Short mmCIF file of C-alpha atoms in Angstrom, two decimals:
data_model
loop_
_atom_site.label_atom_id
_atom_site.label_comp_id
_atom_site.label_asym_id
_atom_site.label_seq_id
_atom_site.Cartn_x
_atom_site.Cartn_y
_atom_site.Cartn_z
CA MET A 15 17.53 -73.05 -89.41
CA THR A 16 20.76 -72.63 -87.54
CA HIS A 17 23.88 -72.24 -89.74
CA THR A 18 27.17 -73.82 -88.84
CA ILE A 19 29.83 -71.39 -87.79
CA SER A 20 33.57 -71.22 -88.65
CA PHE A 21 36.43 -69.09 -87.22
CA GLN A 22 39.05 -67.01 -88.79
CA PRO A 23 41.44 -64.62 -87.03
CA LEU A 24 41.65 -60.98 -87.98
CA GLY A 25 45.10 -60.22 -86.65
CA ASP A 26 45.96 -60.98 -83.04
CA SER A 27 43.16 -59.20 -81.31
CA ALA A 28 39.93 -60.01 -83.30
CA LEU A 29 38.24 -63.13 -84.57
CA PHE A 30 35.68 -63.53 -87.27
CA ILE A 31 32.75 -65.91 -86.72
CA ARG A 32 31.37 -66.86 -90.18
CA PHE A 33 27.86 -68.08 -90.72
CA GLY A 34 27.96 -68.57 -94.47
CA ASP A 35 29.00 -66.82 -97.64
CA GLU A 36 25.80 -65.41 -99.18
CA ILE A 37 23.43 -62.54 -98.25
CA SER A 38 20.31 -64.18 -96.78
CA PRO A 39 17.61 -63.31 -94.38
CA SER A 40 18.22 -66.59 -92.44
CA ILE A 41 21.96 -65.91 -92.00
CA HIS A 42 21.01 -62.40 -90.82
CA GLU A 43 18.53 -63.90 -88.34
CA ASN A 44 21.18 -66.23 -86.92
CA ILE A 45 23.63 -63.28 -86.54
CA GLN A 46 21.09 -61.25 -84.71
CA GLN A 47 20.21 -64.18 -82.35
CA PHE A 48 23.85 -64.75 -81.73
CA ILE A 49 24.44 -61.16 -80.85
CA GLN A 50 21.47 -61.10 -78.46
CA LYS A 51 22.88 -64.19 -76.63
CA PHE A 52 26.50 -62.96 -76.67
CA GLN A 53 25.55 -59.49 -75.20
CA VAL A 54 23.88 -61.24 -72.24
CA THR A 55 27.08 -63.04 -71.34
CA GLN A 56 29.13 -59.80 -71.22
CA PRO A 57 32.59 -61.46 -70.92
CA GLU A 58 35.11 -58.88 -69.52
CA TRP A 59 37.58 -59.48 -72.32
CA LEU A 60 35.07 -58.36 -75.03
CA VAL A 61 35.94 -55.04 -76.57
CA GLU A 62 33.14 -54.92 -79.10
CA ILE A 63 31.54 -56.80 -81.88
CA VAL A 64 30.96 -55.75 -85.57
CA PRO A 65 28.33 -57.79 -87.52
CA ALA A 66 28.29 -57.78 -91.22
CA TYR A 67 26.22 -59.63 -93.88
CA THR A 68 27.65 -63.12 -93.05
CA SER A 69 30.00 -62.70 -90.29
CA ILE A 70 30.44 -61.22 -86.84
CA CYS A 71 33.86 -59.78 -85.88
CA VAL A 72 34.69 -60.15 -82.17
CA HIS A 73 37.38 -57.62 -80.94
CA PHE A 74 38.85 -58.81 -77.69
CA ASP A 75 41.35 -57.48 -75.09
CA LEU A 76 44.20 -59.95 -75.52
CA LEU A 77 45.55 -59.39 -71.98
CA LYS A 78 42.30 -60.15 -70.46
CA VAL A 79 41.62 -63.32 -72.56
CA ALA A 80 45.10 -64.52 -71.78
CA SER A 81 44.31 -64.43 -68.14
CA CYS A 82 41.13 -66.58 -68.85
CA THR A 83 42.91 -69.41 -70.50
CA TYR A 84 44.13 -72.46 -68.63
CA TYR A 85 47.49 -74.32 -69.16
CA GLY A 86 48.22 -75.52 -72.56
CA GLN A 87 45.14 -73.79 -74.11
CA SER A 88 45.60 -71.15 -76.66
CA ILE A 89 43.85 -67.88 -76.84
CA THR A 90 42.03 -68.98 -80.09
CA GLU A 91 41.01 -72.33 -78.54
CA PHE A 92 39.59 -70.49 -75.57
CA LEU A 93 37.59 -68.14 -77.69
CA GLU A 94 36.33 -70.64 -80.11
CA GLN A 95 35.09 -72.91 -77.32
CA TYR A 96 33.43 -69.96 -75.62
CA ILE A 97 31.74 -68.96 -78.80
CA GLN A 98 30.56 -72.43 -79.78
CA GLU A 99 28.77 -72.72 -76.53
CA ILE A 100 26.81 -69.59 -77.25
CA HIS A 101 26.14 -70.71 -80.72
CA GLN A 102 24.64 -74.00 -79.56
CA ASN A 103 21.96 -72.00 -77.69
CA ILE A 104 20.68 -69.93 -80.61
CA GLY A 105 17.56 -70.79 -82.46
CA LYS A 106 15.97 -71.70 -79.13
CA SER A 107 14.35 -68.35 -78.75
CA ASN A 108 11.90 -66.54 -81.07
CA SER A 109 13.45 -63.37 -82.22
CA THR A 110 11.11 -60.43 -82.89
CA ASP A 111 10.76 -58.81 -86.28
CA GLY A 112 12.81 -55.57 -86.60
CA ARG A 113 11.09 -52.11 -86.65
CA LEU A 114 9.36 -51.04 -89.88
CA ILE A 115 10.61 -47.53 -90.68
CA GLU A 116 9.56 -45.38 -93.51
CA VAL A 117 12.15 -43.26 -95.19
CA PRO A 118 11.12 -40.22 -97.13
CA VAL A 119 12.93 -39.61 -100.39
CA VAL A 120 12.90 -36.90 -103.06
CA TYR A 121 13.70 -38.79 -106.24
CA GLY A 122 15.48 -37.59 -109.18
CA GLY A 123 16.51 -33.91 -110.26
CA ALA A 124 19.36 -32.33 -108.44
CA PHE A 125 18.70 -34.63 -105.47
CA GLY A 126 19.07 -37.78 -107.61
CA PRO A 127 21.44 -37.13 -110.48
CA ASP A 128 21.83 -40.77 -111.42
CA LEU A 129 18.06 -41.66 -111.55
CA SER A 130 17.93 -41.16 -115.33
CA TYR A 131 21.04 -43.46 -115.68
CA VAL A 132 19.47 -46.19 -113.58
CA ALA A 133 16.32 -46.04 -115.67
CA GLN A 134 18.25 -46.22 -118.87
CA TYR A 135 20.52 -49.01 -117.74
CA ASN A 136 17.48 -51.08 -116.85
CA GLY A 137 15.45 -50.16 -119.88
CA MET A 138 12.73 -48.48 -117.99
CA THR A 139 11.24 -44.97 -117.22
CA GLU A 140 12.35 -43.04 -114.12
CA GLU A 141 8.75 -43.42 -112.83
CA GLU A 142 9.11 -47.14 -112.88
CA VAL A 143 12.39 -47.07 -110.97
CA ILE A 144 10.82 -44.93 -108.18
CA ARG A 145 7.74 -47.29 -108.22
CA LEU A 146 10.02 -50.38 -107.83
CA HIS A 147 12.36 -48.65 -105.22
CA THR A 148 9.38 -47.72 -103.08
CA SER A 149 7.39 -51.04 -103.43
CA SER A 150 9.76 -53.47 -101.74
CA GLU A 151 10.63 -53.87 -98.05
CA CYS A 152 14.37 -53.68 -97.45
CA LEU A 153 16.21 -55.31 -94.61
CA VAL A 154 19.15 -53.54 -92.83
CA HIS A 155 21.75 -56.21 -92.70
CA MET A 156 24.67 -54.21 -91.33
CA LEU A 157 25.99 -50.71 -90.63
CA GLY A 158 29.49 -49.86 -91.63
CA PHE A 159 31.85 -47.83 -93.74
CA SER A 160 30.73 -44.46 -92.27
CA PRO A 161 28.54 -43.62 -89.10
CA GLY A 162 25.01 -44.92 -89.69
CA PHE A 163 25.59 -46.16 -93.31
CA ALA A 164 23.02 -49.01 -93.60
CA PHE A 165 23.69 -51.82 -96.04
CA MET A 166 20.29 -53.19 -97.10
CA GLY A 167 19.14 -56.26 -98.95
CA GLY A 168 15.73 -56.86 -100.37
CA MET A 169 15.53 -54.26 -103.08
CA ASN A 170 13.87 -55.22 -106.23
CA PRO A 171 16.78 -56.64 -108.34
CA THR A 172 15.38 -55.39 -111.65
CA ILE A 173 16.54 -51.87 -110.75
CA GLY A 174 20.01 -53.13 -109.84
CA THR A 175 22.91 -51.05 -111.28
CA PRO A 176 26.55 -51.33 -111.03
CA ARG A 177 28.59 -48.79 -109.14
CA LYS A 178 30.12 -45.84 -111.02
CA GLU A 179 33.48 -46.57 -112.53
CA ILE A 180 34.96 -43.40 -110.89
CA PRO A 181 33.48 -42.64 -107.47
CA ARG A 182 32.33 -38.96 -106.80
CA LEU A 183 34.64 -37.13 -104.36
CA ALA A 184 31.70 -35.84 -102.19
CA ILE A 185 28.28 -37.20 -101.97
CA PRO A 186 25.86 -35.04 -99.81
CA ALA A 187 24.46 -36.54 -96.63
CA GLY A 188 21.09 -38.10 -97.02
CA SER A 189 21.75 -39.30 -100.64
CA VAL A 190 19.99 -42.58 -101.61
CA GLY A 191 22.02 -44.80 -103.69
CA ILE A 192 22.08 -48.13 -105.61
CA ALA A 193 25.07 -50.44 -105.97
CA GLY A 194 24.45 -53.61 -107.58
CA GLU A 195 21.43 -55.10 -105.99
CA GLN A 196 22.03 -53.12 -102.72
CA THR A 197 20.44 -49.84 -101.74
CA GLY A 198 21.55 -47.49 -99.01
CA VAL A 199 21.67 -43.95 -97.57
CA TYR A 200 24.86 -41.94 -97.13
CA PRO A 201 24.49 -40.43 -93.57
CA VAL A 202 27.51 -37.98 -93.73
CA GLU A 203 29.14 -36.42 -96.75
CA THR A 204 31.75 -38.78 -98.00
CA PRO A 205 33.25 -39.87 -101.29
CA GLY A 206 31.36 -42.73 -102.90
CA GLY A 207 30.56 -44.76 -106.03
CA TRP A 208 26.94 -45.60 -105.58
CA GLN A 209 24.37 -44.47 -108.21
CA ILE A 210 22.40 -41.55 -106.54
CA ILE A 211 18.70 -41.66 -107.19
CA GLY A 212 17.41 -39.35 -104.49
CA ARG A 213 17.89 -37.70 -101.12
CA THR A 214 16.15 -38.02 -97.75
CA PRO A 215 15.71 -35.14 -95.26
CA GLN A 216 15.94 -37.68 -92.28
CA PRO A 217 19.30 -37.41 -90.47
CA PHE A 218 20.81 -40.77 -90.25
CA PHE A 219 23.78 -40.02 -87.95
CA MET A 220 23.06 -38.41 -84.66
CA PRO A 221 26.25 -37.96 -82.63
CA ASN A 222 24.39 -36.74 -79.54
CA GLN A 223 22.49 -39.85 -78.84
CA LEU A 224 22.96 -43.59 -78.18
CA PRO A 225 22.94 -45.44 -80.45
CA PRO A 226 23.98 -42.62 -82.54
CA THR A 227 22.14 -43.91 -85.72
CA TYR A 228 18.66 -43.64 -87.06
CA LEU A 229 18.74 -47.19 -88.42
CA GLN A 230 19.89 -50.38 -86.75
CA ALA A 231 20.67 -53.97 -88.11
CA GLY A 232 17.37 -55.80 -88.27
CA ASP A 233 15.24 -52.83 -89.17
CA ARG A 234 12.84 -53.16 -92.10
CA ILE A 235 12.78 -50.15 -94.37
CA ARG A 236 10.13 -48.98 -96.91
CA PHE A 237 11.21 -45.77 -98.95
CA VAL A 238 8.36 -43.24 -99.59
CA ALA A 239 8.51 -40.67 -102.36
CA ILE A 240 7.96 -37.14 -101.21
CA SER A 241 7.99 -33.76 -103.05
CA GLU A 242 10.81 -31.18 -102.76
CA GLU A 243 8.31 -29.00 -100.76
CA GLU A 244 7.83 -31.79 -98.27
CA PHE A 245 11.61 -32.15 -98.20
CA SER A 246 12.17 -28.51 -97.27
CA THR A 247 9.55 -28.57 -94.49
CA TRP A 248 10.16 -32.10 -93.36
CA GLY A 249 12.11 -31.05 -90.08
CA ALA A 250 9.55 -28.54 -89.11
CA LYS A 251 6.61 -30.90 -89.02
CA SER A 252 8.18 -33.68 -86.86
CA MET B 15 42.49 -21.98 -67.12
CA THR B 16 43.40 -22.95 -70.76
CA ILE B 17 46.15 -23.56 -73.22
CA GLU B 18 46.05 -20.95 -75.98
CA VAL B 19 47.05 -22.01 -79.48
CA LEU B 20 49.41 -19.41 -80.89
CA LYS B 21 50.28 -21.52 -83.90
CA PRO B 22 48.41 -24.65 -84.69
CA GLY B 23 51.21 -26.67 -86.49
CA LEU B 24 50.42 -28.95 -89.52
CA GLN B 25 47.68 -31.10 -87.92
CA THR B 26 47.24 -31.10 -84.03
CA THR B 27 44.19 -32.90 -82.75
CA VAL B 28 42.89 -34.08 -79.37
CA GLN B 29 43.06 -37.76 -79.00
CA ASP B 30 42.58 -40.40 -76.33
CA LYS B 31 42.48 -44.14 -76.50
CA GLY B 32 39.68 -44.17 -79.12
CA ARG B 33 35.98 -44.44 -79.57
CA TYR B 34 35.16 -48.08 -78.77
CA GLY B 35 31.84 -49.90 -78.81
CA LEU B 36 30.19 -48.13 -81.73
CA GLN B 37 31.89 -49.82 -84.77
CA GLN B 38 28.59 -51.88 -85.21
CA TYR B 39 26.99 -48.37 -86.03
CA GLY B 40 29.69 -47.47 -88.52
CA VAL B 41 31.44 -45.06 -86.03
CA ILE B 42 35.13 -45.23 -86.42
CA VAL B 43 37.48 -45.76 -83.55
CA SER B 44 40.02 -42.87 -84.05
CA GLY B 45 42.38 -42.47 -81.03
CA ALA B 46 46.01 -41.85 -80.81
CA MET B 47 48.08 -43.29 -83.66
CA ASP B 48 51.04 -44.22 -81.57
CA THR B 49 49.29 -45.60 -78.52
CA ILE B 50 52.57 -46.35 -76.63
CA SER B 51 53.82 -42.96 -76.71
CA TYR B 52 50.32 -41.62 -75.86
CA GLN B 53 50.03 -44.02 -72.86
CA ILE B 54 53.53 -43.24 -71.52
CA GLY B 55 52.59 -39.59 -71.52
CA ASN B 56 49.71 -40.23 -69.21
CA LEU B 57 51.70 -42.71 -67.06
CA LEU B 58 54.30 -40.03 -66.52
CA LEU B 59 51.50 -37.87 -65.05
CA GLN B 60 50.29 -40.66 -62.97
CA GLN B 61 46.85 -40.68 -64.61
CA GLU B 62 44.62 -42.87 -66.75
CA ASP B 63 44.25 -42.55 -70.48
CA TYR B 64 43.21 -38.85 -70.60
CA ALA B 65 42.81 -36.78 -73.66
CA SER B 66 46.20 -35.41 -75.02
CA LEU B 67 47.31 -33.51 -78.05
CA GLU B 68 48.58 -35.46 -81.08
CA MET B 69 50.86 -33.37 -83.30
CA THR B 70 51.93 -34.35 -86.73
CA LEU B 71 55.09 -33.47 -88.72
CA LEU B 72 55.16 -29.83 -87.60
CA GLY B 73 54.16 -29.01 -84.01
CA PRO B 74 52.28 -26.04 -82.61
CA THR B 75 53.19 -23.06 -80.46
CA LEU B 76 51.11 -23.15 -77.19
CA LYS B 77 50.81 -20.69 -74.26
CA PHE B 78 49.81 -21.76 -70.87
CA HIS B 79 47.33 -19.77 -68.93
CA CYS B 80 47.64 -21.46 -65.67
CA ASP B 81 50.30 -23.63 -63.87
CA THR B 82 50.18 -27.24 -64.73
CA THR B 83 52.29 -30.41 -65.46
CA ILE B 84 52.92 -31.81 -68.77
CA ALA B 85 54.69 -34.70 -70.40
CA ILE B 86 56.01 -34.68 -74.00
CA THR B 87 56.47 -38.12 -75.70
CA GLY B 88 56.55 -39.77 -79.15
CA GLY B 89 58.55 -38.36 -82.03
CA SER B 90 60.79 -35.42 -81.33
CA MET B 91 59.88 -31.91 -82.56
CA ALA B 92 62.58 -30.33 -80.65
CA PRO B 93 60.30 -28.65 -78.00
CA LEU B 94 61.35 -25.39 -76.52
CA LEU B 95 59.94 -24.08 -73.25
CA ASN B 96 60.44 -20.32 -73.12
CA GLY B 97 63.16 -20.78 -75.65
CA VAL B 98 65.00 -23.44 -73.66
CA PRO B 99 65.08 -27.10 -74.77
CA CYS B 100 62.21 -28.99 -72.93
CA PRO B 101 63.01 -32.53 -71.89
CA MET B 102 60.83 -35.34 -73.22
CA TRP B 103 59.70 -38.65 -71.79
CA ARG B 104 59.36 -37.07 -68.23
CA ALA B 105 56.98 -34.84 -66.26
CA VAL B 106 57.73 -31.14 -66.54
CA MET B 107 56.03 -28.36 -64.47
CA VAL B 108 54.90 -25.27 -66.48
CA LYS B 109 54.03 -21.80 -65.20
CA CYS B 110 51.23 -19.51 -66.25
CA GLY B 111 52.44 -17.55 -69.25
CA ASP B 112 54.96 -20.19 -70.33
CA VAL B 113 55.24 -20.64 -74.07
CA LEU B 114 55.90 -24.15 -75.44
CA LYS B 115 57.11 -24.16 -79.11
CA PHE B 116 57.52 -27.22 -81.13
CA SER B 117 59.47 -27.41 -84.58
CA SER B 118 59.17 -29.75 -87.43
CA ALA B 119 59.73 -33.48 -86.62
CA GLN B 120 63.33 -34.45 -86.27
CA LYS B 121 62.67 -38.13 -85.28
CA GLY B 122 59.29 -39.89 -85.91
CA VAL B 123 56.25 -37.98 -87.18
CA ARG B 124 53.80 -37.79 -84.18
CA SER B 125 54.49 -36.12 -80.79
CA TYR B 126 52.14 -36.31 -77.86
CA LEU B 127 51.44 -33.69 -75.23
CA ALA B 128 49.85 -34.98 -72.03
CA VAL B 129 48.48 -32.53 -69.54
CA LYS B 130 47.88 -33.36 -65.91
CA GLY B 131 44.08 -33.91 -65.69
CA GLY B 132 43.71 -34.21 -69.47
CA ILE B 133 42.52 -31.81 -72.16
CA GLN B 134 39.00 -31.09 -71.03
CA VAL B 135 36.87 -31.22 -74.05
CA GLU B 136 33.48 -32.75 -74.16
CA HIS B 137 32.96 -36.52 -74.32
CA VAL B 138 31.27 -37.48 -77.66
CA LEU B 139 30.08 -41.13 -77.90
CA ASN B 140 32.38 -42.50 -75.21
CA SER B 141 35.58 -40.64 -76.33
CA LYS B 142 37.33 -37.19 -76.56
CA SER B 143 39.04 -38.24 -79.81
CA THR B 144 38.76 -36.03 -82.72
CA TYR B 145 37.12 -37.72 -85.71
CA LEU B 146 37.84 -35.18 -88.47
CA LYS B 147 35.49 -36.63 -91.12
CA ALA B 148 32.40 -36.63 -89.02
CA ARG B 149 33.36 -33.44 -87.37
CA ILE B 150 32.90 -34.79 -83.83
CA GLY B 151 35.04 -35.02 -80.67
CA GLY B 152 38.02 -33.07 -79.64
CA HIS B 153 37.99 -29.31 -80.09
CA HIS B 154 34.71 -28.76 -82.26
CA GLY B 155 35.59 -31.85 -84.34
CA ARG B 156 38.61 -30.31 -86.05
CA ALA B 157 42.27 -29.81 -85.96
CA LEU B 158 43.44 -26.88 -83.86
CA LYS B 159 43.56 -23.25 -85.20
CA SER B 160 45.40 -20.22 -83.96
CA GLY B 161 43.54 -18.58 -81.20
CA ASP B 162 41.86 -21.71 -80.00
CA ARG B 163 41.78 -22.05 -76.24
CA LEU B 164 41.68 -25.66 -74.81
CA PRO B 165 40.28 -25.99 -71.20
CA ILE B 166 42.65 -27.59 -68.72
CA SER B 167 42.77 -27.76 -64.93
CA GLU B 168 45.40 -25.92 -62.76
CA TRP B 169 47.89 -28.18 -61.03
CA SER B 170 50.83 -26.89 -58.97
CA THR B 171 52.05 -30.04 -57.30
CA THR B 172 55.46 -31.36 -57.93
CA ALA B 173 55.68 -34.26 -60.44
CA PRO B 174 58.05 -37.21 -60.28
CA SER B 175 61.16 -36.34 -62.36
CA THR B 176 61.93 -39.82 -63.60
CA THR B 177 62.90 -39.89 -67.42
CA ILE B 178 61.57 -42.94 -69.14
CA ASP B 179 63.94 -44.81 -71.45
CA VAL B 180 61.88 -46.07 -74.36
CA THR B 181 64.51 -47.88 -76.44
CA ASN B 182 63.05 -51.18 -75.43
CA PHE B 183 59.93 -50.21 -77.40
CA LYS B 184 61.90 -49.75 -80.64
CA LEU B 185 59.65 -46.94 -81.77
CA PHE B 186 62.12 -45.30 -84.03
CA GLU B 187 64.08 -47.75 -86.18
CA ASN B 188 66.10 -47.12 -89.30
CA ASP B 189 65.65 -50.52 -90.96
CA VAL B 190 61.95 -50.96 -90.65
CA THR B 191 60.54 -54.43 -90.79
CA ILE B 192 56.91 -54.69 -89.94
CA ARG B 193 55.73 -58.02 -88.65
CA VAL B 194 52.41 -59.22 -90.07
CA LEU B 195 49.96 -62.15 -89.87
CA LYS B 196 48.20 -63.78 -92.68
CA GLY B 197 45.18 -61.83 -93.78
CA THR B 198 41.63 -63.36 -94.05
CA GLU B 199 42.09 -63.56 -97.93
CA TYR B 200 45.76 -64.48 -97.80
CA GLU B 201 45.07 -67.79 -99.68
CA SER B 202 43.20 -66.01 -102.50
CA PHE B 203 46.33 -64.37 -103.80
CA THR B 204 48.72 -65.93 -106.36
CA GLU B 205 51.78 -67.77 -104.96
CA LYS B 206 53.92 -65.16 -106.84
CA SER B 207 52.09 -62.27 -105.19
CA LEU B 208 52.50 -63.69 -101.80
CA SER B 209 56.31 -64.15 -102.22
CA LEU B 210 56.57 -60.55 -103.68
CA PHE B 211 54.69 -59.23 -100.68
CA GLU B 212 57.33 -60.57 -98.42
CA GLU B 213 60.24 -59.73 -100.66
CA ALA B 214 59.28 -56.21 -101.77
CA THR B 215 60.53 -52.99 -100.25
CA TYR B 216 57.45 -50.83 -99.92
CA THR B 217 57.59 -47.03 -99.83
CA ILE B 218 54.98 -45.18 -97.74
CA SER B 219 53.24 -42.84 -100.15
CA LYS B 220 52.76 -39.08 -99.40
CA ASP B 221 49.12 -39.90 -98.93
CA ALA B 222 49.75 -41.38 -95.58
CA ASP B 223 47.42 -40.01 -93.03
CA ARG B 224 45.40 -41.02 -89.99
CA MET B 225 43.08 -43.01 -92.10
CA GLY B 226 45.65 -45.19 -93.78
CA TYR B 227 49.08 -45.69 -95.43
CA ARG B 228 49.08 -46.18 -99.15
CA LEU B 229 52.14 -48.32 -100.16
CA GLU B 230 54.06 -48.21 -103.32
CA SER B 231 56.50 -50.71 -105.05
CA ASP B 232 57.03 -52.38 -108.35
CA ALA B 233 55.31 -55.48 -106.84
CA ILE B 234 51.72 -55.66 -108.11
CA LEU B 235 49.71 -58.06 -106.10
CA HIS B 236 47.12 -60.30 -107.85
CA LEU B 237 44.31 -62.50 -106.81
CA GLN B 238 44.13 -66.02 -108.36
CA GLN B 239 40.65 -65.01 -109.65
CA PRO B 240 38.64 -61.84 -109.35
CA THR B 241 36.36 -61.83 -106.29
CA ASN B 242 33.31 -59.81 -105.46
CA MET B 243 33.66 -59.68 -101.62
CA LEU B 244 30.95 -58.76 -99.28
CA SER B 245 31.88 -55.80 -96.90
CA GLU B 246 32.89 -56.97 -93.49
CA ALA B 247 34.86 -55.78 -90.43
CA VAL B 248 38.36 -54.35 -90.87
CA THR B 249 40.60 -53.17 -88.09
CA ILE B 250 43.67 -51.18 -87.27
CA GLY B 251 46.60 -52.76 -89.16
CA THR B 252 44.55 -54.36 -91.78
CA VAL B 253 46.52 -54.62 -95.01
CA GLN B 254 43.98 -54.60 -97.96
CA VAL B 255 44.64 -54.78 -101.54
CA PRO B 256 42.43 -52.71 -103.98
CA PRO B 257 42.29 -53.46 -107.70
CA SER B 258 45.39 -51.42 -108.24
CA GLY B 259 47.47 -54.29 -106.56
CA GLN B 260 49.16 -51.76 -104.16
CA PRO B 261 48.49 -52.39 -100.52
CA ILE B 262 46.89 -49.98 -98.09
CA ILE B 263 47.50 -50.36 -94.24
CA LEU B 264 44.44 -49.11 -92.36
CA MET B 265 45.26 -46.89 -89.40
CA ALA B 266 43.40 -45.12 -86.40
CA ASP B 267 40.81 -43.26 -88.47
CA ARG B 268 40.02 -46.29 -90.71
CA GLN B 269 36.42 -47.09 -91.90
CA THR B 270 34.74 -49.77 -89.84
CA THR B 271 34.09 -52.21 -92.76
CA GLY B 272 35.77 -52.80 -96.06
CA GLY B 273 35.31 -54.89 -99.22
CA TYR B 274 38.77 -55.30 -100.48
CA PRO B 275 40.71 -58.56 -99.96
CA LYS B 276 42.88 -58.52 -96.89
CA ILE B 277 46.27 -59.93 -97.52
CA ALA B 278 47.70 -59.41 -94.14
CA GLN B 279 47.35 -57.96 -90.67
CA VAL B 280 49.96 -55.89 -88.94
CA ALA B 281 50.89 -57.43 -85.47
CA SER B 282 49.70 -55.16 -82.79
CA VAL B 283 53.15 -55.02 -81.26
CA ASP B 284 54.46 -53.07 -84.40
CA LEU B 285 51.48 -50.61 -84.82
CA SER B 286 53.13 -47.84 -82.92
CA LYS B 287 56.41 -48.09 -84.65
CA LEU B 288 54.47 -47.90 -87.99
CA ALA B 289 52.62 -44.79 -86.67
CA GLN B 290 55.79 -43.02 -86.30
CA LEU B 291 56.97 -43.57 -89.94
CA PRO B 292 57.10 -40.58 -92.31
CA PRO B 293 55.94 -40.30 -95.93
CA TYR B 294 58.50 -41.89 -98.29
CA ALA B 295 59.87 -44.20 -95.50
CA LYS B 296 60.57 -47.77 -96.67
CA ILE B 297 59.23 -50.88 -94.96
CA ARG B 298 59.35 -54.59 -95.51
CA PHE B 299 56.90 -57.28 -94.18
CA LYS B 300 57.79 -60.31 -92.20
CA LEU B 301 55.22 -62.99 -91.67
CA ILE B 302 54.94 -64.31 -88.13
CA SER B 303 52.47 -66.74 -86.40
CA LEU B 304 49.28 -65.80 -84.58
CA ASP B 305 50.69 -67.10 -81.38
CA GLU B 306 53.98 -65.29 -81.70
CA ALA B 307 52.03 -61.97 -82.44
CA GLN B 308 49.82 -62.55 -79.32
CA GLN B 309 52.81 -63.31 -77.06
CA LEU B 310 54.88 -60.25 -78.38
CA TRP B 311 51.92 -57.98 -77.65
CA ILE B 312 51.24 -59.36 -74.19
CA LYS B 313 54.92 -58.80 -73.47
CA GLN B 314 54.73 -55.20 -74.59
CA GLN B 315 51.71 -54.54 -72.55
CA LYS B 316 53.28 -56.07 -69.44
CA HIS B 317 56.20 -53.81 -69.98
CA LEU B 318 53.89 -50.81 -70.01
CA ASN B 319 52.16 -52.16 -66.81
CA LEU B 320 55.55 -52.41 -65.12
CA LEU B 321 56.30 -48.79 -66.10
CA ALA B 322 53.00 -47.65 -64.49
CA LEU B 323 54.06 -49.44 -61.27
CA LEU B 324 57.49 -47.82 -61.31
CA LEU B 325 56.01 -44.35 -61.81
CA ASN B 326 53.46 -44.56 -58.97
#
């Protein structure tokens, strides 16, 4: 199904295209299809696009857009018209499923200091939390906040846990967390309020390659429990 | 052929126009905070947007190990070249062995040092800008330290000696009104909050850095009802309101996405002026229309393009 879009300016040099207001795989699919079509057109005024759960933000070069408008047409009118035309063509191609990627995680202990809290909050054992976290396939909806931080949907909601009241000042790179019904991995050490249940040895931010991130929007993720020994030798074997 | 850092100053980093095209991967933009001063520095040296030094509040002491041409722009840190006042806003030739000393900021908070040929650090992900948090770009991904040596090229050609008058850009104002547009969640705030937002005099807190400016005032902003927003794109100049009710203006090192309601958006034309404000400075917001903001910015850019033509 193709969702209707609406527009909203983000200041004078960016424009939101909104596809809806809830996290859903079909909105995600529309956004991905739109981006594919948009990237083919490569308008010279485009600076970059930033997709999120339900929106795409289009950053544009104001001076270049202004030179594309005709008499009496505002910059916003020009952009909206351009974008509507692309939108009308989505849904006419079959998009491919994203890659399926396994992310190895050591759960609990020093690597997952909040695992016991998550278990207690949901009235289950730590083993059940691990089983449920590794049993569902998650979808990367967007990357944002810090380099390579993947916002995922599709985690089993029964292990959902609210964020911490007071965020930690430093969360180690590779930490796997839960916030509400979302799960994600911290690619670089930053402050953060997610409940940390484990850690992956897989680097998620690789500044020396393009794209510089291990995961991309549209990837499907399965978490796999590994031991601390496997964690320490993980880099060596691959 | 290097610039040697004798004293690093408070926070001196290599910056260019910024790291564009990778926000979809969560990679932040960075880049010069005051883009007008940064661009004029390069214009004076008749070159593209090359990597320059951005100095904050207290400038460095630098020694040149080859002949070259420089241009100092932005806020004034009373630069001395071999102990003699060094002119700003124009190209200046320096000799091998010359020492350039900056003091604390007298006007504005950020000075820029453009060097002919640019500071020659490696490109990392499309840019030479330092991104402190991810420790990439610039000189080893960090602010400069004593003893660092920054690679530059030797240039001994004469440079045009025009001094640029930047009063038109109004970068250093005493009474600072920042023009803003309605933010994406503007309508979600209470009517009282919206009028407070425009009436209040805000103080920039001491926690104002390249990432963002926290603002303080008696006016606490409230939403009509609590919302649980999904994270989505933010940009430079986004004014977001966390649960404390005190706004934060996002600046060059902002994160790529955010989940707080966005009450306003600083008009691009006023971003450089904002970047030159020190902690404890007072500002007021004035709402303008989207069309006005776009026309003001286009006018400012055309003015810069005209400067480029005059200097060539």
